[in-house]
Amino acid sequence: MKLEFHHINFVSEDVDRLHRFYTEVLGLADVPVQSFPRPDATDSSGYDGKIRFATDGAMQMHLAHKDLGVAFRNGGVINPVERGHIAFRTDDIEAFKALLDAQSIPYSDYGTAFAAEWHQVFFHDPEGNVIEVHQAVA
């Protein structure tokens, strides 16, 4: 099972202001939102908050509207857009979930509820920081 750093997610009440900072001040390149397909959100699944993306060419920034109700609406516990998170990509999400289970680390498995092309799980590190691990799905 491989694991590699993928992105940092910051949340904000003003996503455009945050995006302007990272693109205009720090010089990151905009990533068109169309590059990140999302399923339609419903009353009980998904996330329809504004998201913008930026990159230095290797690492991504995902800038999302803060939403304190995402976990509740999706039947999960861990909210990835309450305080933001860091994300890693794996090539075997099932093996990674087995590792979390073996270590008795609870997680929220949101599948593809937030990203049409990624199976995502979220959990906390020992200090309470939110961590995402996802696998690209076809």
N, CA, C and O atoms as a DFTB+ gen file, in Angstrom:
552 C
 N C O
     1  1       0.843      -1.179       0.000
     2  2       0.000       0.000       0.000
     3  2       0.888       1.241       0.000
     4  3       1.734       1.417       0.876
     5  1       0.680       2.089      -0.990
     6  2       1.422       3.344      -1.058
     7  2       0.595       4.463      -0.428
     8  3      -0.635       4.411      -0.412
     9  1       1.287       5.467       0.086
    10  2       0.639       6.634       0.665
    11  2       1.503       7.839       0.322
    12  3       2.709       7.835       0.572
    13  1       0.886       8.878      -0.256
    14  2       1.640      10.081      -0.589
    15  2       0.828      11.321      -0.226
    16  3      -0.401      11.325      -0.287
    17  1       1.553      12.372       0.153
    18  2       0.908      13.631       0.494
    19  2       0.194      14.168      -0.742
    20  3       0.755      14.130      -1.837
    21  1      -1.038      14.670      -0.585
    22  2      -1.805      15.141      -1.731
    23  2      -2.220      16.605      -1.642
    24  3      -1.941      17.377      -2.559
    25  1      -2.887      17.005      -0.547
    26  2      -3.314      18.396      -0.460
    27  2      -3.521      18.850       0.976
    28  3      -3.589      18.053       1.912
    29  1      -3.618      20.163       1.105
    30  2      -4.007      20.807       2.351
    31  2      -5.340      21.478       2.095
    32  3      -5.518      22.143       1.075
    33  1      -6.280      21.308       3.016
    34  2      -7.588      21.959       2.914
    35  2      -7.685      23.003       4.012
    36  3      -7.518      22.701       5.193
    37  1      -7.957      24.236       3.605
    38  2      -8.273      25.308       4.554
    39  2      -9.722      25.698       4.338
    40  3     -10.220      25.657       3.213
    41  1     -10.400      26.076       5.410
    42  2     -11.795      26.507       5.305
    43  2     -11.897      27.992       5.629
    44  3     -11.061      28.557       6.333
    45  1     -12.950      28.608       5.092
    46  2     -13.131      30.043       5.243
    47  2     -14.581      30.412       5.023
    48  3     -15.322      29.694       4.352
    49  1     -14.980      31.529       5.590
    50  2     -16.290      32.099       5.281
    51  2     -16.231      32.845       3.948
    52  3     -17.272      33.113       3.348
    53  1     -15.013      33.188       3.472
    54  2     -14.825      33.918       2.218
    55  2     -13.785      33.184       1.369
    56  3     -12.601      33.523       1.385
    57  1     -14.240      32.189       0.639
    58  2     -13.347      31.329      -0.143
    59  2     -12.626      32.119      -1.226
    60  3     -11.442      31.885      -1.471
    61  1     -13.314      33.046      -1.878
    62  2     -12.673      33.830      -2.946
    63  2     -11.521      34.676      -2.401
    64  3     -10.471      34.772      -3.036
    65  1     -11.710      35.285      -1.238
    66  2     -10.638      36.089      -0.625
    67  2      -9.432      35.207      -0.332
    68  3      -8.296      35.600      -0.595
    69  1      -9.670      34.024       0.208
    70  2      -8.590      33.093       0.520
    71  2      -7.877      32.657      -0.763
    72  3      -6.648      32.604      -0.809
    73  1      -8.654      32.346      -1.798
    74  2      -8.080      31.938      -3.078
    75  2      -7.222      33.056      -3.669
    76  3      -6.129      32.792      -4.169
    77  1      -7.702      34.299      -3.618
    78  2      -6.914      35.434      -4.125
    79  2      -5.582      35.539      -3.383
    80  3      -4.551      35.810      -3.999
    81  1      -5.596      35.330      -2.079
    82  2      -4.359      35.389      -1.316
    83  2      -3.353      34.367      -1.838
    84  3      -2.206      34.712      -2.120
    85  1      -3.774      33.126      -1.965
    86  2      -2.832      32.074      -2.374
    87  2      -2.393      32.205      -3.831
    88  3      -1.278      31.813      -4.176
    89  1      -3.245      32.746      -4.680
    90  2      -2.850      32.896      -6.087
    91  2      -2.123      34.211      -6.354
    92  3      -1.143      34.231      -7.099
    93  1      -2.589      35.309      -5.757
    94  2      -1.993      36.616      -6.046
    95  2      -0.785      36.937      -5.172
    96  3       0.186      37.516      -5.658
    97  1      -0.827      36.576      -3.905
    98  2       0.284      36.889      -3.002
    99  2       1.360      35.812      -3.067
   100  3       2.545      36.124      -3.189
   101  1       0.956      34.547      -2.987
   102  2       1.941      33.461      -2.986
   103  2       2.237      32.904      -4.373
   104  3       3.153      32.098      -4.539
   105  1       1.466      33.330      -5.366
   106  2       1.763      32.947      -6.746
   107  2       1.385      31.538      -7.148
   108  3       1.878      31.034      -8.157
   109  1       0.509      30.882      -6.372
   110  2       0.048      29.560      -6.783
   111  2      -0.861      29.695      -7.999
   112  3      -1.496      30.732      -8.189
   113  1      -0.924      28.666      -8.807
   114  2      -1.773      28.667      -9.998
   115  2      -3.180      28.206      -9.642
   116  3      -3.362      27.296      -8.833
   117  1      -4.161      28.839     -10.249
   118  2      -5.549      28.417     -10.091
   119  2      -5.747      27.058     -10.746
   120  3      -5.193      26.792     -11.813
   121  1      -6.519      26.215     -10.120
   122  2      -6.951      24.954     -10.715
   123  2      -8.457      25.107     -10.953
   124  3      -9.210      25.313     -10.001
   125  1      -8.904      25.011     -12.201
   126  2     -10.338      25.199     -12.471
   127  2     -11.194      24.213     -11.681
   128  3     -10.877      23.027     -11.592
   129  1     -12.273      24.721     -11.117
   130  2     -13.158      23.891     -10.305
   131  2     -13.712      22.715     -11.120
   132  3     -14.080      21.689     -10.547
   133  1     -13.773      22.853     -12.435
   134  2     -14.248      21.766     -13.289
   135  2     -13.313      20.558     -13.266
   136  3     -13.701      19.465     -13.677
   137  1     -12.096      20.750     -12.791
   138  2     -11.136      19.644     -12.686
   139  2     -11.437      18.719     -11.514
   140  3     -10.806      17.674     -11.357
   141  1     -12.401      19.110     -10.699
   142  2     -12.722      18.352      -9.491
   143  2     -14.214      18.026      -9.495
   144  3     -14.995      18.741      -8.868
   145  1     -14.628      16.959     -10.192
   146  2     -16.058      16.634     -10.246
   147  2     -16.616      16.267      -8.877
   148  3     -16.013      15.510      -8.117
   149  1     -17.795      16.833      -8.585
   150  2     -18.455      16.569      -7.305
   151  2     -19.849      16.027      -7.571
   152  3     -20.529      16.475      -8.494
   153  1     -20.277      15.061      -6.763
   154  2     -21.666      14.597      -6.898
   155  2     -22.613      15.682      -6.393
   156  3     -22.222      16.528      -5.588
   157  1     -23.838      15.656      -6.859
   158  2     -24.831      16.600      -6.372
   159  2     -25.114      16.326      -4.904
   160  3     -25.293      15.179      -4.496
   161  1     -25.152      17.390      -4.123
   162  2     -25.473      17.254      -2.699
   163  2     -26.976      17.127      -2.522
   164  3     -27.757      17.711      -3.273
   165  1     -27.366      16.357      -1.521
   166  2     -28.776      16.223      -1.151
   167  2     -28.907      16.624       0.309
   168  3     -27.934      17.058       0.926
   169  1     -30.098      16.484       0.861
   170  2     -30.293      16.799       2.280
   171  2     -29.522      15.859       3.201
   172  3     -29.267      16.202       4.356
   173  1     -29.144      14.670       2.704
   174  2     -28.488      13.688       3.558
   175  2     -27.138      13.205       3.039
   176  3     -26.552      12.288       3.614
   177  1     -26.634      13.808       1.959
   178  2     -25.375      13.337       1.397
   179  2     -24.677      14.453       0.631
   180  3     -25.314      15.276      -0.027
   181  1     -23.355      14.456       0.734
   182  2     -22.556      15.385      -0.051
   183  2     -22.281      16.704       0.644
   184  3     -22.572      16.899       1.825
   185  1     -21.703      17.607      -0.149
   186  2     -21.310      18.938       0.318
   187  2     -21.431      19.866      -0.874
   188  3     -20.808      19.626      -1.908
   189  1     -22.218      20.916      -0.749
   190  2     -22.400      21.831      -1.872
   191  2     -21.793      23.202      -1.611
   192  3     -22.113      24.166      -2.308
   193  1     -20.919      23.297      -0.611
   194  2     -20.244      24.562      -0.327
   195  2     -19.263      24.918      -1.424
   196  3     -18.803      24.062      -2.180
   197  1     -18.956      26.201      -1.492
   198  2     -18.011      26.693      -2.491
   199  2     -16.628      26.123      -2.226
   200  3     -16.186      26.065      -1.079
   201  1     -15.939      25.699      -3.289
   202  2     -14.561      25.221      -3.201
   203  2     -13.771      25.862      -4.334
   204  3     -14.251      25.956      -5.464
   205  1     -12.566      26.298      -4.024
   206  2     -11.610      26.781      -5.023
   207  2     -10.323      25.992      -4.820
   208  3     -10.069      25.459      -3.740
   209  1      -9.519      25.925      -5.871
   210  2      -8.301      25.120      -5.843
   211  2      -7.119      25.939      -6.348
   212  3      -7.267      26.806      -7.208
   213  1      -5.940      25.645      -5.794
   214  2      -4.695      26.271      -6.235
   215  2      -3.583      25.241      -6.102
   216  3      -3.691      24.287      -5.332
   217  1      -2.510      25.447      -6.865
   218  2      -1.413      24.486      -6.824
   219  2      -0.082      25.164      -7.127
   220  3      -0.028      26.198      -7.794
   221  1       0.979      24.563      -6.625
   222  2       2.331      24.988      -6.990
   223  2       2.872      24.094      -8.102
   224  3       4.032      24.218      -8.493
   225  1       2.043      23.209      -8.601
   226  2       2.440      22.269      -9.643
   227  2       2.627      20.863      -9.112
   228  3       2.574      19.898      -9.875
   229  1       2.843      20.738      -7.826
   230  2       3.022      19.416      -7.220
   231  2       1.987      19.186      -6.119
   232  3       1.337      18.142      -6.081
   233  1       1.838      20.156      -5.235
   234  2       0.932      20.053      -4.106
   235  2      -0.289      20.930      -4.370
   236  3      -0.190      21.954      -5.048
   237  1      -1.438      20.526      -3.834
   238  2      -2.664      21.283      -4.036
   239  2      -3.131      21.930      -2.739
   240  3      -2.868      21.439      -1.641
   241  1      -3.833      23.049      -2.904
   242  2      -4.577      23.690      -1.819
   243  2      -6.047      23.560      -2.190
   244  3      -6.439      23.930      -3.297
   245  1      -6.866      23.039      -1.282
   246  2      -8.312      22.984      -1.465
   247  2      -8.902      23.973      -0.470
   248  3      -8.742      23.814       0.740
   249  1      -9.574      24.982      -0.974
   250  2     -10.098      26.072      -0.154
   251  2     -11.613      25.969      -0.170
   252  3     -12.244      26.177      -1.207
   253  1     -12.192      25.652       0.971
   254  2     -13.614      25.313       1.034
   255  2     -14.363      26.202       2.010
   256  3     -13.805      26.694       2.991
   257  1     -15.636      26.394       1.714
   258  2     -16.497      27.143       2.618
   259  2     -16.722      26.324       3.885
   260  3     -17.055      25.140       3.824
   261  1     -16.537      26.969       5.024
   262  2     -16.721      26.315       6.319
   263  2     -18.182      25.903       6.479
   264  3     -19.090      26.703       6.254
   265  1     -18.400      24.645       6.869
   266  2     -19.759      24.117       7.052
   267  2     -19.758      23.193       8.255
   268  3     -19.239      22.078       8.191
   269  1     -20.337      23.655       9.346
   270  2     -20.323      22.875      10.583
   271  2     -21.283      21.693      10.562
   272  3     -21.215      20.845      11.452
   273  1     -22.172      21.606       9.582
   274  2     -23.172      20.547       9.546
   275  2     -22.878      19.381       8.627
   276  3     -23.695      18.466       8.523
   277  1     -21.736      19.384       7.955
   278  2     -21.445      18.338       6.956
   279  2     -21.479      16.934       7.552
   280  3     -22.119      16.046       6.988
   281  1     -20.818      16.717       8.657
   282  2     -20.788      15.368       9.248
   283  2     -22.187      14.923       9.633
   284  3     -22.562      13.779       9.376
   285  1     -22.965      15.802      10.243
   286  2     -24.323      15.450      10.654
   287  2     -25.172      15.041       9.453
   288  3     -25.864      14.024       9.498
   289  1     -25.120      15.831       8.380
   290  2     -25.936      15.538       7.191
   291  2     -25.527      14.256       6.488
   292  3     -26.348      13.624       5.823
   293  1     -24.274      13.866       6.626
   294  2     -23.766      12.691       5.924
   295  2     -23.671      11.457       6.809
   296  3     -23.127      10.437       6.385
   297  1     -24.190      11.532       8.033
   298  2     -24.170      10.373       8.919
   299  2     -22.787      10.028       9.428
   300  3     -22.545       8.896       9.846
   301  1     -21.874      10.990       9.400
   302  2     -20.520      10.746       9.871
   303  2     -20.257      11.455      11.177
   304  3     -21.138      12.114      11.730
   305  1     -19.056      11.317      11.658
   306  2     -18.655      11.942      12.905
   307  2     -17.633      13.046      12.626
   308  3     -17.731      14.135      13.193
   309  1     -16.683      12.782      11.783
   310  2     -15.586      13.716      11.538
   311  2     -15.967      14.665      10.407
   312  3     -16.368      14.230       9.327
   313  1     -15.839      15.959      10.664
   314  2     -16.224      16.987       9.708
   315  2     -14.973      17.550       9.029
   316  3     -14.183      18.237       9.677
   317  1     -14.779      17.270       7.734
   318  2     -13.570      17.736       7.054
   319  2     -13.561      19.223       6.730
   320  3     -12.512      19.771       6.392
   321  1     -14.714      19.890       6.828
   322  2     -14.750      21.325       6.504
   323  2     -15.186      22.161       7.710
   324  3     -15.825      23.203       7.561
   325  1     -14.832      21.691       8.891
   326  2     -15.030      22.484      10.105
   327  2     -13.795      23.339      10.374
   328  3     -13.896      24.543      10.611
   329  1     -12.616      22.688      10.334
   330  2     -11.349      23.383      10.587
   331  2     -10.327      23.126       9.487
   332  3      -9.206      23.631       9.556
   333  1     -10.697      22.352       8.476
   334  2      -9.743      21.985       7.437
   335  2      -9.042      20.675       7.772
   336  3      -9.288      20.070       8.816
   337  1      -8.164      20.248       6.864
   338  2      -7.492      18.963       7.046
   339  2      -6.296      18.865       6.106
   340  3      -6.129      19.686       5.204
   341  1      -5.467      17.845       6.331
   342  2      -4.430      17.496       5.372
   343  2      -4.843      16.173       4.747
   344  3      -5.565      15.386       5.359
   345  1      -4.383      15.934       3.524
   346  2      -4.832      14.750       2.805
   347  2      -3.682      13.989       2.171
   348  3      -2.700      14.560       1.697
   349  1      -3.848      12.682       2.184
   350  2      -2.910      11.766       1.555
   351  2      -3.678      10.899       0.571
   352  3      -4.863      10.631       0.768
   353  1      -3.009      10.462      -0.483
   354  2      -3.601       9.550      -1.463
   355  2      -2.971       8.179      -1.293
   356  3      -1.759       8.048      -1.120
   357  1      -3.828       7.153      -1.346
   358  2      -3.364       5.771      -1.281
   359  2      -3.773       5.039      -2.548
   360  3      -4.631       5.502      -3.299
   361  1      -3.152       3.900      -2.773
   362  2      -3.551       3.056      -3.899
   363  2      -4.404       1.884      -3.424
   364  3      -4.787       1.031      -4.225
   365  1      -4.707       1.837      -2.104
   366  2      -5.505       0.726      -1.572
   367  2      -6.270       1.191      -0.332
   368  3      -5.809       1.003       0.793
   369  1      -7.430       1.792      -0.540
   370  2      -8.211       2.344       0.569
   371  2      -8.679       1.258       1.535
   372  3      -8.776       1.502       2.737
   373  1      -8.967       0.066       1.023
   374  2      -9.411      -1.024       1.909
   375  2      -8.294      -1.460       2.843
   376  3      -8.540      -1.711       4.023
   377  1      -7.080      -1.553       2.337
   378  2      -5.944      -1.911       3.194
   379  2      -5.697      -0.806       4.220
   380  3      -5.336      -1.086       5.363
   381  1      -5.892       0.452       3.811
   382  2      -5.696       1.539       4.759
   383  2      -6.750       1.509       5.858
   384  3      -6.428       1.717       7.028
   385  1      -8.006       1.251       5.496
   386  2      -9.058       1.142       6.513
   387  2      -8.765      -0.023       7.455
   388  3      -9.027       0.081       8.653
   389  1      -8.231      -1.122       6.945
   390  2      -7.863      -2.255       7.800
   391  2      -6.757      -1.848       8.782
   392  3      -6.757      -2.283       9.933
   393  1      -5.823      -1.018       8.326
   394  2      -4.773      -0.513       9.205
   395  2      -5.372       0.340      10.325
   396  3      -4.996       0.195      11.488
   397  1      -6.307       1.232       9.971
   398  2      -6.973       2.043      11.005
   399  2      -7.717       1.152      11.993
   400  3      -7.643       1.362      13.203
   401  1      -8.436       0.156      11.474
   402  2      -9.154      -0.777      12.352
   403  2      -8.192      -1.501      13.288
   404  3      -8.467      -1.637      14.480
   405  1      -7.064      -1.965      12.752
   406  2      -6.084      -2.698      13.560
   407  2      -5.488      -1.822      14.660
   408  3      -5.107      -2.317      15.721
   409  1      -5.412      -0.527      14.398
   410  2      -4.872       0.416      15.385
   411  2      -5.973       1.014      16.270
   412  3      -5.702       1.880      17.102
   413  1      -7.213       0.549      16.088
   414  2      -8.375       1.053      16.837
   415  2      -8.552       2.561      16.681
   416  3      -8.869       3.264      17.640
   417  1      -8.343       3.044      15.454
   418  2      -8.528       4.463      15.148
   419  2      -9.876       4.619      14.459
   420  3     -10.053       4.123      13.346
   421  1     -10.826       5.293      15.088
   422  2     -12.132       5.483      14.454
   423  2     -12.029       6.444      13.273
   424  3     -11.200       7.354      13.262
   425  1     -12.880       6.224      12.292
   426  2     -12.855       7.071      11.093
   427  2     -14.260       7.187      10.517
   428  3     -15.144       6.377      10.796
   429  1     -14.429       8.215       9.712
   430  2     -15.670       8.394       8.956
   431  2     -15.365       8.063       7.503
   432  3     -14.516       8.698       6.877
   433  1     -16.059       7.071       6.973
   434  2     -15.895       6.640       5.581
   435  2     -17.010       7.292       4.764
   436  3     -18.159       6.852       4.805
   437  1     -16.662       8.338       4.028
   438  2     -17.652       9.060       3.236
   439  2     -17.718       8.562       1.792
   440  3     -18.493       9.086       0.992
   441  1     -16.917       7.563       1.458
   442  2     -16.968       7.045       0.088
   443  2     -16.766       8.170      -0.913
   444  3     -15.811       8.939      -0.805
   445  1     -17.666       8.268      -1.891
   446  2     -17.570       9.313      -2.919
   447  2     -18.612      10.420      -2.711
   448  3     -18.999      11.089      -3.670
   449  1     -19.065      10.616      -1.481
   450  2     -20.094      11.634      -1.201
   451  2     -19.620      13.045      -1.500
   452  3     -20.431      13.893      -1.872
   453  1     -18.319      13.324      -1.346
   454  2     -17.812      14.678      -1.526
   455  2     -17.069      14.860      -2.849
   456  3     -17.051      15.959      -3.402
   457  1     -16.467      13.808      -3.350
   458  2     -15.674      13.869      -4.582
   459  2     -16.042      12.668      -5.445
   460  3     -15.871      11.520      -5.033
   461  1     -16.541      12.939      -6.631
   462  2     -17.034      11.864      -7.490
   463  2     -15.952      10.847      -7.856
   464  3     -16.255       9.685      -8.124
   465  1     -14.704      11.280      -7.868
   466  2     -13.629      10.396      -8.332
   467  2     -12.691       9.933      -7.224
   468  3     -11.639       9.359      -7.509
   469  1     -13.057      10.176      -5.951
   470  2     -12.227       9.765      -4.822
   471  2     -13.079       9.079      -3.768
   472  3     -14.169       9.547      -3.439
   473  1     -12.580       7.969      -3.241
   474  2     -13.156       7.342      -2.048
   475  2     -12.381       7.921      -0.871
   476  3     -11.170       7.725      -0.769
   477  1     -13.082       8.643       0.029
   478  2     -12.426       9.373       1.105
   479  2     -12.800       8.831       2.481
   480  3     -13.959       8.507       2.744
   481  1     -11.794       8.737       3.355
   482  2     -12.016       8.483       4.772
   483  2     -11.319       9.596       5.549
   484  3     -10.286      10.114       5.125
   485  1     -11.897       9.955       6.692
   486  2     -11.360      11.014       7.534
   487  2     -11.231      10.491       8.958
   488  3     -12.081       9.738       9.433
   489  1     -10.164      10.895       9.632
   490  2      -9.922      10.478      11.008
   491  2      -9.082      11.553      11.685
   492  3      -8.626      12.491      11.031
   493  1      -8.879      11.419      12.983
   494  2      -8.071      12.373      13.744
   495  2      -6.702      11.785      14.058
   496  3      -6.560      10.585      14.293
   497  1      -5.695      12.663      14.056
   498  2      -4.389      12.260      14.589
   499  2      -4.456      12.387      16.114
   500  3      -5.485      12.816      16.636
   501  1      -3.398      12.029      16.843
   502  2      -3.466      12.066      18.305
   503  2      -3.765      13.447      18.901
   504  3      -4.190      13.535      20.053
   505  1      -3.549      14.526      18.135
   506  2      -3.813      15.875      18.631
   507  2      -5.162      16.426      18.179
   508  3      -5.496      17.573      18.474
   509  1      -5.937      15.612      17.464
   510  2      -7.255      16.048      17.030
   511  2      -7.300      16.711      15.671
   512  3      -8.355      17.199      15.263
   513  1      -6.179      16.745      14.953
   514  2      -6.173      17.279      13.596
   515  2      -6.867      16.300      12.670
   516  3      -6.710      15.088      12.815
   517  1      -7.635      16.816      11.716
   518  2      -8.347      15.953      10.777
   519  2      -7.410      15.559       9.641
   520  3      -6.727      16.398       9.053
   521  1      -7.396      14.267       9.351
   522  2      -6.587      13.695       8.281
   523  2      -7.537      13.018       7.292
   524  3      -8.468      12.316       7.688
   525  1      -7.291      13.234       6.029
   526  2      -8.025      12.535       4.952
   527  2      -7.069      11.565       4.282
   528  3      -5.901      11.884       4.061
   529  1      -7.566      10.384       3.962
   530  2      -6.873       9.482       3.048
   531  2      -7.893       9.108       1.997
   532  3      -9.021       8.732       2.315
   533  1      -7.487       9.214       0.728
   534  2      -8.410       8.884      -0.345
   535  2      -7.720       8.043      -1.405
   536  3      -6.495       8.017      -1.521
   537  1      -8.561       7.352      -2.178
   538  2      -8.087       6.583      -3.327
   539  2      -8.885       7.029      -4.532
   540  3     -10.106       7.168      -4.462
   541  1      -8.198       7.252      -5.634
   542  2      -8.894       7.578      -6.876
   543  2      -9.717       6.364      -7.307
   544  3      -9.247       5.227      -7.249
   545  1     -10.941       6.620      -7.736
   546  2     -11.814       5.559      -8.227
   547  2     -12.229       5.887      -9.655
   548  3     -12.288       7.053     -10.047
   549  1     -12.511       4.859     -10.411
   550  2     -12.880       5.065     -11.816
   551  2     -14.337       5.447     -11.958
   552  3     -14.814       5.658     -13.074
